[in-house]
Short mmCIF file of N, CA and C in Angstrom, two decimals:
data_model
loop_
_atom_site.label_atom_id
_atom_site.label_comp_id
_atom_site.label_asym_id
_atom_site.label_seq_id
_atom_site.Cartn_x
_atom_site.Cartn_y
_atom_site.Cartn_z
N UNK A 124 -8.47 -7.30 0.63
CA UNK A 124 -7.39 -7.88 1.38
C UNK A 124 -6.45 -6.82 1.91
N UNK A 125 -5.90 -6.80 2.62
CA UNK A 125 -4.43 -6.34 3.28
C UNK A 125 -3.72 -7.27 4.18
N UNK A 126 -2.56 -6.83 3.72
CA UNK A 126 -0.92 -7.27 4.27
C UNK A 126 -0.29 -5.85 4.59
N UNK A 127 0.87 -6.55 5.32
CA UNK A 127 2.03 -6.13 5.90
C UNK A 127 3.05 -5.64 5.36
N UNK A 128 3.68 -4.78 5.41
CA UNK A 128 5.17 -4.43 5.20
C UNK A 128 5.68 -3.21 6.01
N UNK A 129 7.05 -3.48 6.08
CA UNK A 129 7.84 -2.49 6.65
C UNK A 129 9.19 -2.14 5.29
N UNK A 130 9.36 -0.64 5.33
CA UNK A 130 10.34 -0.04 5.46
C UNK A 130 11.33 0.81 6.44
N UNK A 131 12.86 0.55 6.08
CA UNK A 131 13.44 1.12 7.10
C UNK A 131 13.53 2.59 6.73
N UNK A 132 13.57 2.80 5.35
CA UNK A 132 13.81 4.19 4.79
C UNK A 132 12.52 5.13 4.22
N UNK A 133 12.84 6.42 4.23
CA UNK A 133 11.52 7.34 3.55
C UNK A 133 11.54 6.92 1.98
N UNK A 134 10.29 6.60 1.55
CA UNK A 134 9.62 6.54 -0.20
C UNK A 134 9.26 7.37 -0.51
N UNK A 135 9.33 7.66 -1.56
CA UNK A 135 8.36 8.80 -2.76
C UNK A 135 7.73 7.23 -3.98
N UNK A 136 6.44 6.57 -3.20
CA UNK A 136 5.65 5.62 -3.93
C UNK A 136 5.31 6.44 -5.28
N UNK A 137 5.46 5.52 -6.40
CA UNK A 137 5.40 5.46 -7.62
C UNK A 137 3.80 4.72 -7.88
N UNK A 138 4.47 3.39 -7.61
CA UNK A 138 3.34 2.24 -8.33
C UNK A 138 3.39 1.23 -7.37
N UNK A 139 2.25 0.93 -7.40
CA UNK A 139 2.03 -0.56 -6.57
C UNK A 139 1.35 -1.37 -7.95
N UNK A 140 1.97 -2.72 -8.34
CA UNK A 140 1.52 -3.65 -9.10
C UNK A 140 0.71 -4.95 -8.19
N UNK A 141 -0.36 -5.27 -8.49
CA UNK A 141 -0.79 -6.34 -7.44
C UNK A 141 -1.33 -7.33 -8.58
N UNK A 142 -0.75 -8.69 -8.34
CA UNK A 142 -0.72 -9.70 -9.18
C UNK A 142 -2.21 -10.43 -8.70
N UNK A 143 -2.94 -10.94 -9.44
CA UNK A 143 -4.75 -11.29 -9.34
C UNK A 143 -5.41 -11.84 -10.37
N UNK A 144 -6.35 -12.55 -9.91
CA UNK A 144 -6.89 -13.23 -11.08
C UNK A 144 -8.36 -12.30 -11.20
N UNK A 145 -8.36 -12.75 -12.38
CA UNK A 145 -9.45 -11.68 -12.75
C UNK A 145 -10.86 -13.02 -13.41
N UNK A 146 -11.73 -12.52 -12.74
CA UNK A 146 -13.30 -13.67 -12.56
C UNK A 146 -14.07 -12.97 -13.79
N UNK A 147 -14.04 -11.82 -14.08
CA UNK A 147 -14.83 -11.00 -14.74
C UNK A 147 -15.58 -11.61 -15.96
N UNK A 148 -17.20 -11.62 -15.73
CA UNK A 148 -17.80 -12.59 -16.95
C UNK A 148 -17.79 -11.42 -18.18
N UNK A 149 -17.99 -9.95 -17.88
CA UNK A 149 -18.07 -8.98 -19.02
C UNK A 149 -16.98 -7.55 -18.40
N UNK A 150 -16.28 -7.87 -19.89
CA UNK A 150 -14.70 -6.97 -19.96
C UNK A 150 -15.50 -5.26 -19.91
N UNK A 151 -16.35 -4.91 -20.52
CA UNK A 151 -17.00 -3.51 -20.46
C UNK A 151 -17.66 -3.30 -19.49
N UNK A 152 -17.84 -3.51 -18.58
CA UNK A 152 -18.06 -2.97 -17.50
C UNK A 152 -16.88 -2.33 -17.33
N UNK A 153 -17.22 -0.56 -16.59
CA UNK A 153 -16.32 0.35 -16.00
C UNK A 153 -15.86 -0.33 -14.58
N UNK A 154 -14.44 0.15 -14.19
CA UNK A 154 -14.39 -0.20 -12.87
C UNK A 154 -13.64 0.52 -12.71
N UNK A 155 -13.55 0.92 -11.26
CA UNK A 155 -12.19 1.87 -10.84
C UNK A 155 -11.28 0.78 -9.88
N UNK A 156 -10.02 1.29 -9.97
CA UNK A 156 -9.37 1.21 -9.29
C UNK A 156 -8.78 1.50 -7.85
N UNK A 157 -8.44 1.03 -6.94
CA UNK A 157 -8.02 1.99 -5.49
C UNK A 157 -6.96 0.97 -4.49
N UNK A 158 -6.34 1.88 -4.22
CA UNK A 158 -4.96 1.60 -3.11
C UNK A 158 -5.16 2.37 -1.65
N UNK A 159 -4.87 1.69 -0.44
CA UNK A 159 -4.21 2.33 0.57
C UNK A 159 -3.13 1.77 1.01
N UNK A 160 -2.57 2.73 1.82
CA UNK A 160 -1.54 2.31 2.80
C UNK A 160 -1.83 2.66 3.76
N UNK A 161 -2.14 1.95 4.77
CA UNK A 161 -2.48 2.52 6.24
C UNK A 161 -1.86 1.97 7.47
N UNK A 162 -1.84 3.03 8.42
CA UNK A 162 -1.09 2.80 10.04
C UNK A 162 -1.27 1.39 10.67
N UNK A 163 -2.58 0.79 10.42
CA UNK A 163 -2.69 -0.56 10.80
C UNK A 163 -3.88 -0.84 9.65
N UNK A 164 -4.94 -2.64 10.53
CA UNK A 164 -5.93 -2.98 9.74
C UNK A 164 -7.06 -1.80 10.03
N UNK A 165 -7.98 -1.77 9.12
CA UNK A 165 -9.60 -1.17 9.17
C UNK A 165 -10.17 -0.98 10.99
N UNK A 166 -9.92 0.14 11.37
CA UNK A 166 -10.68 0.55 12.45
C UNK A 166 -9.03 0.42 13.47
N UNK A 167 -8.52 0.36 13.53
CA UNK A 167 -6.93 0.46 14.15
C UNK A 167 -6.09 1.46 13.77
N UNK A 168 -6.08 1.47 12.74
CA UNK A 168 -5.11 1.95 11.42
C UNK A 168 -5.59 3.35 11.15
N UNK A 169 -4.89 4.44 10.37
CA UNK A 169 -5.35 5.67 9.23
C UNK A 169 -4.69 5.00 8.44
N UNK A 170 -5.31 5.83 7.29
CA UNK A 170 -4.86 6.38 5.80
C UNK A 170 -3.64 7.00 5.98
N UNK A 171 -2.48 7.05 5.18
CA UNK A 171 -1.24 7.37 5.07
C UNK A 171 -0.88 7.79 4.33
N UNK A 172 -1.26 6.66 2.64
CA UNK A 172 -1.38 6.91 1.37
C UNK A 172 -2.51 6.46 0.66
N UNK A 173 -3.15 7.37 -0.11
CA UNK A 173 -4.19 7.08 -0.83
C UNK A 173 -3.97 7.24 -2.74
N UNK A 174 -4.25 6.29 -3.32
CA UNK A 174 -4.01 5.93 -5.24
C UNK A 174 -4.62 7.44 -5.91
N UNK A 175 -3.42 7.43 -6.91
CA UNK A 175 -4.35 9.06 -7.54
C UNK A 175 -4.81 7.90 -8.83
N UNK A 176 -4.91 7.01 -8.90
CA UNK A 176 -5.72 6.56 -9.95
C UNK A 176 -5.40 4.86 -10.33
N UNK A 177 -5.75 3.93 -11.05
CA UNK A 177 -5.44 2.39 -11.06
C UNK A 177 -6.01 1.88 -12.48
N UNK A 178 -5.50 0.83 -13.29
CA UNK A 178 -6.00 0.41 -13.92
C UNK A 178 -5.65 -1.29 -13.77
N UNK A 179 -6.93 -2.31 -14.30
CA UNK A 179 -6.82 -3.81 -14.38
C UNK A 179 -6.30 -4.07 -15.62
N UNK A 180 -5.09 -4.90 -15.56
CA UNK A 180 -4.58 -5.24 -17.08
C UNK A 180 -5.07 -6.35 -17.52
N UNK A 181 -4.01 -6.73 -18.40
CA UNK A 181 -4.78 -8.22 -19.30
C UNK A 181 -4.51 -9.32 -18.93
N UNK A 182 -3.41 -9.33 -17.78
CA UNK A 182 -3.07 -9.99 -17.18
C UNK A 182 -4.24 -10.74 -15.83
N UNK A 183 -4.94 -9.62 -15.84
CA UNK A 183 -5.66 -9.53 -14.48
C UNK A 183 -5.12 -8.90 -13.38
N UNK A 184 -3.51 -8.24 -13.54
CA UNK A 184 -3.11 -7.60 -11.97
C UNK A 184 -4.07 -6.46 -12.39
N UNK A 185 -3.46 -5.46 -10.92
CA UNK A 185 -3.64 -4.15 -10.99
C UNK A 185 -2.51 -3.29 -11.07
N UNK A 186 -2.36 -2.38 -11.73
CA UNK A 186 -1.48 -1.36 -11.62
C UNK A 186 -1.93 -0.23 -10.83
N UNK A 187 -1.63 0.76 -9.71
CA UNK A 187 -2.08 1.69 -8.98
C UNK A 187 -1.18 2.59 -8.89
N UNK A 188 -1.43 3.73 -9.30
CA UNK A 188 -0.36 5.07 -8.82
C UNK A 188 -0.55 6.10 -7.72
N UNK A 189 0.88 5.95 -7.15
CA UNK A 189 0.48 7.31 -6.23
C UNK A 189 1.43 8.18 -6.10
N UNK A 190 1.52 8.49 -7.62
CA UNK A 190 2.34 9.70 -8.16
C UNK A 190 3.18 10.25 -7.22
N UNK A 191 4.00 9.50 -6.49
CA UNK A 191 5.70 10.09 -5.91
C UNK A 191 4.89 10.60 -4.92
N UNK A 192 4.20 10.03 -3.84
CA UNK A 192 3.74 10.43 -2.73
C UNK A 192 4.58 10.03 -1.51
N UNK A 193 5.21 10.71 -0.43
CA UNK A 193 5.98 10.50 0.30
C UNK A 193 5.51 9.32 1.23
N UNK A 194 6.10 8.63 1.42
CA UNK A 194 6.27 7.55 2.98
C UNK A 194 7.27 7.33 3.42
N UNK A 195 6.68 7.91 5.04
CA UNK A 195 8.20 7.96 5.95
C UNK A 195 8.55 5.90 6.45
N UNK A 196 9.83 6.28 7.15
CA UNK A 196 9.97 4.57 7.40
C UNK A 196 8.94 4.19 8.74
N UNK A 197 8.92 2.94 8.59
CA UNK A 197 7.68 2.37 9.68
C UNK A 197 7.10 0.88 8.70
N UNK A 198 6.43 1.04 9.74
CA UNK A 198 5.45 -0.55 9.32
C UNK A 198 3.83 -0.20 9.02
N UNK A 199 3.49 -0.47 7.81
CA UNK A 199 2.19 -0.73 6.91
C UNK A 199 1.63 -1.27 6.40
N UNK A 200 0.36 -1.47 6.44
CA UNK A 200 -0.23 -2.76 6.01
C UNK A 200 -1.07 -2.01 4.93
N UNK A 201 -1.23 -2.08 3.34
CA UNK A 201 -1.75 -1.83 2.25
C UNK A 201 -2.49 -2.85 1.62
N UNK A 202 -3.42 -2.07 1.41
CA UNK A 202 -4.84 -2.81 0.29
C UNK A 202 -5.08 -2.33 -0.83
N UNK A 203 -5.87 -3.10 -2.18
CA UNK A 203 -5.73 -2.97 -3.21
C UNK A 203 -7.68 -3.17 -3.33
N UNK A 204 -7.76 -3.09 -4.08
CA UNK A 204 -9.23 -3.47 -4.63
C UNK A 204 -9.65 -2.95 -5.89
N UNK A 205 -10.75 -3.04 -6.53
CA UNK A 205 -11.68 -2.78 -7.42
C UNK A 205 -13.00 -2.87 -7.20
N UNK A 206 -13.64 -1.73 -7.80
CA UNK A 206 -14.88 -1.30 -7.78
C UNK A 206 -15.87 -1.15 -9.13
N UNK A 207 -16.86 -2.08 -9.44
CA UNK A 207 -17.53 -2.06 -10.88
C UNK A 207 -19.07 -1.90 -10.55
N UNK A 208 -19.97 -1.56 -11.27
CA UNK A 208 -20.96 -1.82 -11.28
C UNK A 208 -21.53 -3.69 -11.08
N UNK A 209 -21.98 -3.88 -10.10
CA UNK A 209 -22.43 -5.59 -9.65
C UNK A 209 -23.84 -4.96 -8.42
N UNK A 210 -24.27 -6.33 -8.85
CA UNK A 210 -25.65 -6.18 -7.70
C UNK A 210 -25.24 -6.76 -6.34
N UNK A 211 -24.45 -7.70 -6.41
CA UNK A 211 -24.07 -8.29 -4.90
C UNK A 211 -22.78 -8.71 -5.10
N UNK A 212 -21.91 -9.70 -4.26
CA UNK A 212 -20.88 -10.03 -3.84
C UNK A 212 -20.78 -11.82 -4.80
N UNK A 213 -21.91 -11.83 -5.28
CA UNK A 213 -21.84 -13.35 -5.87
C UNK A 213 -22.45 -13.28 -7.74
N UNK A 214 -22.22 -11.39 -7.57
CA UNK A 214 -22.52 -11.26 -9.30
C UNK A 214 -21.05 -10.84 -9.81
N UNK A 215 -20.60 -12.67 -10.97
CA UNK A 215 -19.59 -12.59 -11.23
C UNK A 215 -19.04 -11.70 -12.56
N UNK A 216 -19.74 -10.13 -12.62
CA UNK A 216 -19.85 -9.32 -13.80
C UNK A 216 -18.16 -9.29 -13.01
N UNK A 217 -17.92 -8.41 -11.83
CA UNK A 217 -16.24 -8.03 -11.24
C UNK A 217 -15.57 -8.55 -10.48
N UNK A 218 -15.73 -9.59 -10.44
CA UNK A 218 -14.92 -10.63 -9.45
C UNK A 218 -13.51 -10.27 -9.57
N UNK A 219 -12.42 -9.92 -8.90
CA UNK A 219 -10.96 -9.75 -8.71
C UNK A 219 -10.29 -10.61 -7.72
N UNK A 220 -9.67 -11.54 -7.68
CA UNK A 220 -9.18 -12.07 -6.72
C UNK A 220 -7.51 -11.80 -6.08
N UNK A 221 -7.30 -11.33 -5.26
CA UNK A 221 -6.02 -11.09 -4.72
C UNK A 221 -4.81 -12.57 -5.14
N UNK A 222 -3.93 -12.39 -6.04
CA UNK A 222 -3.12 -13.78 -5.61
C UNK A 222 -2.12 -13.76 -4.09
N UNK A 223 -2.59 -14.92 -3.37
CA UNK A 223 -1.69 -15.10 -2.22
C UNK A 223 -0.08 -15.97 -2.61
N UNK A 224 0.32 -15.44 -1.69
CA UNK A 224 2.34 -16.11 -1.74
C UNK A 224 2.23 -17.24 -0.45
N UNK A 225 3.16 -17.77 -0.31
CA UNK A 225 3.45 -18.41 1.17
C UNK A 225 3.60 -17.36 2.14
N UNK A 226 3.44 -17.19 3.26
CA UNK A 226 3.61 -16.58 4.46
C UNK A 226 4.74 -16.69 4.65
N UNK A 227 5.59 -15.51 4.80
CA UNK A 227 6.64 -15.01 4.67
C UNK A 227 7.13 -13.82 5.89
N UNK A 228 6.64 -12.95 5.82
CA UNK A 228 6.82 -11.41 6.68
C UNK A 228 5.75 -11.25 7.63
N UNK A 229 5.97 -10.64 8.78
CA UNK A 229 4.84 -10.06 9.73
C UNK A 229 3.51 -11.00 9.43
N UNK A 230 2.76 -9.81 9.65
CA UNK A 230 0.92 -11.12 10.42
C UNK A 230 0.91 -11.04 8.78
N UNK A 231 0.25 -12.38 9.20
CA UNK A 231 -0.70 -13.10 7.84
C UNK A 231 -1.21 -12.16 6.93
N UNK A 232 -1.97 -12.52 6.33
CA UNK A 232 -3.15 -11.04 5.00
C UNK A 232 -4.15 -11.51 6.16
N UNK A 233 -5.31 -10.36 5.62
CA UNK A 233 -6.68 -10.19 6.37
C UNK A 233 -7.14 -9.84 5.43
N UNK A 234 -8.66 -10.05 5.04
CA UNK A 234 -9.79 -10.04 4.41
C UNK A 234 -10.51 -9.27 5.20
N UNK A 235 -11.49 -8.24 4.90
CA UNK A 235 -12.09 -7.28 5.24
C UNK A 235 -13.20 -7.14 4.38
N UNK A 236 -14.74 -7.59 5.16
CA UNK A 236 -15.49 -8.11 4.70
C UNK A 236 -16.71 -6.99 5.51
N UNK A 237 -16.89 -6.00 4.86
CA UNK A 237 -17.87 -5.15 5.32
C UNK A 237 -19.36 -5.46 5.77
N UNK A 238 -19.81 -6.65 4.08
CA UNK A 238 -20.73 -6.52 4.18
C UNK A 238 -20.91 -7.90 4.54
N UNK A 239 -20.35 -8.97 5.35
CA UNK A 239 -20.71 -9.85 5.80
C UNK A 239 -20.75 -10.80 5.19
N UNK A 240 -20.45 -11.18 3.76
CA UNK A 240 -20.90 -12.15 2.91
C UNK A 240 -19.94 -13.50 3.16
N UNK A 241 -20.06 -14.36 2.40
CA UNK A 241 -19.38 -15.51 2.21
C UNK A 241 -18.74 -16.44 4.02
N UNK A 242 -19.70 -15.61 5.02
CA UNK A 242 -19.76 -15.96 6.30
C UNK A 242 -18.87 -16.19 7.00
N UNK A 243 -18.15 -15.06 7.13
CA UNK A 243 -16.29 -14.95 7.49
C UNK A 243 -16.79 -13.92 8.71
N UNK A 244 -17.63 -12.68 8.63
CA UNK A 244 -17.94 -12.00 9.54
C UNK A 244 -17.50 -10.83 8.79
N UNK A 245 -17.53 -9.44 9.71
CA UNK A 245 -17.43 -8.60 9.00
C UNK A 245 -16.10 -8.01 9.45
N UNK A 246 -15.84 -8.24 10.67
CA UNK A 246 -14.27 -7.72 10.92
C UNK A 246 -13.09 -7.89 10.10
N UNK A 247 -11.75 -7.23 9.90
CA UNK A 247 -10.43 -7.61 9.43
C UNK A 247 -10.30 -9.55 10.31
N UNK A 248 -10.68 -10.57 8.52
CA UNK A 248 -10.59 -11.88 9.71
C UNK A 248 -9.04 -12.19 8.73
N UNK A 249 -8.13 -13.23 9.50
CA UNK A 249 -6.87 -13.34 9.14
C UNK A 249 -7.39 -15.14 7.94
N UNK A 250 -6.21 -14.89 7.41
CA UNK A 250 -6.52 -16.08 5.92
C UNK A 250 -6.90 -17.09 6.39
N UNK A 251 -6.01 -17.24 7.23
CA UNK A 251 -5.76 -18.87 8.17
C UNK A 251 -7.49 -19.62 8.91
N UNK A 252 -7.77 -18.21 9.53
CA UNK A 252 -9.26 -18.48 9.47
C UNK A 252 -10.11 -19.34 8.61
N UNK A 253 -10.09 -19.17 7.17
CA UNK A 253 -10.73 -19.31 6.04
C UNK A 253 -10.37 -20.50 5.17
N UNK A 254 -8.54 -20.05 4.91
CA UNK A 254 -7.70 -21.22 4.17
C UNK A 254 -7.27 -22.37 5.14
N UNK A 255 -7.29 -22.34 6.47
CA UNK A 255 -6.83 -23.13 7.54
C UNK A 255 -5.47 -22.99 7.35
N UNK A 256 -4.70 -21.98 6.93
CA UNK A 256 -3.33 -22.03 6.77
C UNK A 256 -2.51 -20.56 6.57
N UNK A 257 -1.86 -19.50 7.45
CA UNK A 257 -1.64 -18.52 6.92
C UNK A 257 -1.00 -18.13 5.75
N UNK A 258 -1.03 -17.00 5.19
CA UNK A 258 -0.62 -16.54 3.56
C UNK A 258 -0.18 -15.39 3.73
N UNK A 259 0.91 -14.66 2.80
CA UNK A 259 0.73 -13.05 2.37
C UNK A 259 0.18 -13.10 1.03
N UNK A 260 -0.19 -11.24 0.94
CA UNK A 260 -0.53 -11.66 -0.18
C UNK A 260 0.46 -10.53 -0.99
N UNK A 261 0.38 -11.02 -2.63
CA UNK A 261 1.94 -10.14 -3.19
C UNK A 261 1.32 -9.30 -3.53
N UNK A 262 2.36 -8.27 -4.06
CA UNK A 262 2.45 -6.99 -4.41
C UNK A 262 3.89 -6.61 -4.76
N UNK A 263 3.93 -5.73 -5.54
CA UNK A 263 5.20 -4.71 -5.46
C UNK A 263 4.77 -3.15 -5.81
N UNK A 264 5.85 -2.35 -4.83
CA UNK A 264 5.77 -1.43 -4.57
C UNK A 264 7.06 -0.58 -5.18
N UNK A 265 6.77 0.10 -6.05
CA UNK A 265 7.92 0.62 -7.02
C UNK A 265 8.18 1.99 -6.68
N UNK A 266 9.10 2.61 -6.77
CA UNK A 266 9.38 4.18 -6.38
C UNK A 266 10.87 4.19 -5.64
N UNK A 267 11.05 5.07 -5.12
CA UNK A 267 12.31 6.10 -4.98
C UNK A 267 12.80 6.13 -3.17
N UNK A 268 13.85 5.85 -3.16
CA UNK A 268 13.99 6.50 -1.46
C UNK A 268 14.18 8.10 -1.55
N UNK A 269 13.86 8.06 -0.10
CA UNK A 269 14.35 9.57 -0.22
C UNK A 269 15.40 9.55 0.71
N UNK A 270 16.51 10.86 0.21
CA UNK A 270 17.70 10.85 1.04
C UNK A 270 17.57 11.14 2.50
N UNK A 271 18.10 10.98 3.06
CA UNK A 271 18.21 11.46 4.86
C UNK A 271 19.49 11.42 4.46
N UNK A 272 20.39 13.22 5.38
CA UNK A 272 21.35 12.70 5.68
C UNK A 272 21.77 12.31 6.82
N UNK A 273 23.15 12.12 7.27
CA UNK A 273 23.59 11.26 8.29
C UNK A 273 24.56 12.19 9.09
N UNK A 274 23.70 11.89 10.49
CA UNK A 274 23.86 12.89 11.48
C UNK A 274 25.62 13.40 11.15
N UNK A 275 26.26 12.74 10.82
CA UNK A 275 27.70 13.73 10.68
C UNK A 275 28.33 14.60 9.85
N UNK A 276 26.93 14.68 8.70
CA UNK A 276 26.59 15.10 7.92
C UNK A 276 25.99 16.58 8.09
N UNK A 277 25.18 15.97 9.00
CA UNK A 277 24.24 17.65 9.61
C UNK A 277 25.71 18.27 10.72
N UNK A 278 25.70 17.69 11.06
CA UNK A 278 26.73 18.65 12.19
C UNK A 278 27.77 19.41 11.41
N UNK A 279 28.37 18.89 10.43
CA UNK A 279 29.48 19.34 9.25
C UNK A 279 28.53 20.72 8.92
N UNK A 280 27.17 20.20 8.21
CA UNK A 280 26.89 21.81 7.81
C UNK A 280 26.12 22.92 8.51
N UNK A 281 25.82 22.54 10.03
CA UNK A 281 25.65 22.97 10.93
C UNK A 281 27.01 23.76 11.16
N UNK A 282 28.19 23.34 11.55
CA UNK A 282 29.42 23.72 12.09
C UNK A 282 29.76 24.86 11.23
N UNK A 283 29.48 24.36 9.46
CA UNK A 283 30.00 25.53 8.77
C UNK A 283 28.91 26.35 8.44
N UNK A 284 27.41 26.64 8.93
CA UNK A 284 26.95 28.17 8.76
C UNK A 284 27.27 28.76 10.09
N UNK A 285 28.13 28.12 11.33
CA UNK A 285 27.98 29.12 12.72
C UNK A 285 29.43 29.80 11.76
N UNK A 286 30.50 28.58 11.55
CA UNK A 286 31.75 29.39 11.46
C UNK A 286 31.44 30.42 9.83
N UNK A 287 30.39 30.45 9.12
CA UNK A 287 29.56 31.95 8.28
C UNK A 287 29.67 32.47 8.76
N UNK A 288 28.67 32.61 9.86
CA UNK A 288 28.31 33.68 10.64
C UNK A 288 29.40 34.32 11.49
N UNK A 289 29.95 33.89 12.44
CA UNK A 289 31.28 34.08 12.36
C UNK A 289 32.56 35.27 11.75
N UNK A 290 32.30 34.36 10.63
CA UNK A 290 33.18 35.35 9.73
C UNK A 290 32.33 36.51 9.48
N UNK A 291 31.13 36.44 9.12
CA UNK A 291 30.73 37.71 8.77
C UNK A 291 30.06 38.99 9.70
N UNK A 292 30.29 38.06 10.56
CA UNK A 292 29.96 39.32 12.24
C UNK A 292 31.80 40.07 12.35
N UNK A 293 32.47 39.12 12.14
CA UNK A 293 34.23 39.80 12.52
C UNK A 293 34.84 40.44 11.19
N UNK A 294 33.89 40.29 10.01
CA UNK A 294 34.35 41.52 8.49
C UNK A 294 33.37 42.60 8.77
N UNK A 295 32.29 42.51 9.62
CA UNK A 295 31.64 43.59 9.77
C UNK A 295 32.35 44.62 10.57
N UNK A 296 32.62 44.32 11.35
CA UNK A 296 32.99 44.66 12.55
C UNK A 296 34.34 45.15 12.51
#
């Protein structure tokens, strides 16, 4: 799946938590974890931010880190997933299901369906397609702004390294 969001300010991303039900018929199976954040959907979009690592809790979310990785402000649409050992798309060893919210912010979620299954197609198709009704889907995104300062800010310490320099061209001299 992926959704939408915007920030107005620069992040240093921490954690993305993504709330999900978990299908899984056997708990030992390995699986990895993975996050993006990207410019738009699959084939529109880059990579922006990529997970240095994820784990599925007991809950069934996911937890994903991307260890204080910068994001400037703008609009992004981020995906979550899991990856286990399964033979197809209908072997319920790793089933993960995204939980959806009401539709709330920007475009709907999209499903991104590579390999064609469950007969949606393979493009980024939107929920509404599927559920007959649009959705987001949740997440939270935990971490840090980063400061910017404010242009009257820069000019202040702009103003005081000319009047440095300044002084120290007329003690030379």
């Amino acid at each position: 799946g992926f959704d939408d969001f915007m920030t107005t300010q620069g992040w240093c991303v921490n954690t993305l938590t993504v709330p999900g039900t978990d299908y899984s018929l056997d708990a030992t199976i390995p699986i990895n974890v993975y996050a993006q954040i990207l410019t738009g959907l699959p084939g529109s979009g880059s990579i922006v931010l990529s997970s240095t690592g994820g784990s599925k809790n007991s809950d069934g979310s996911l937890t994903i880190d991307f260890g204080g990785q910068s994001l400037a402000a703008g609009n992004y649409w981020i995906s979550a997933w899991m990856e286990g050992t399964y033979v197809d798309e209908f072997d319920p060893q790793t089933l993960w299901f995204w939980n959806a919210t009401a539709y709330s912010y920007g475009s709907e979620a999209y499903w991104y369906n590579p390999g064609g299954g469950f007969a949606i197609g393979s493009d980024p198709v939107g929920v509404s397609a599927v559920l007959g009704a649009p959705y987001d889907l949740a997440f939270t995104l935990q971490g840090t702004t980063t400061a910017v300062p404010e242009p009257g800010i820069l000019l202040l310490f702009g103003s005081g390294l000319l009047g440095l320099l300044a002084f120290r061209k007329t003690v030379k001299n």
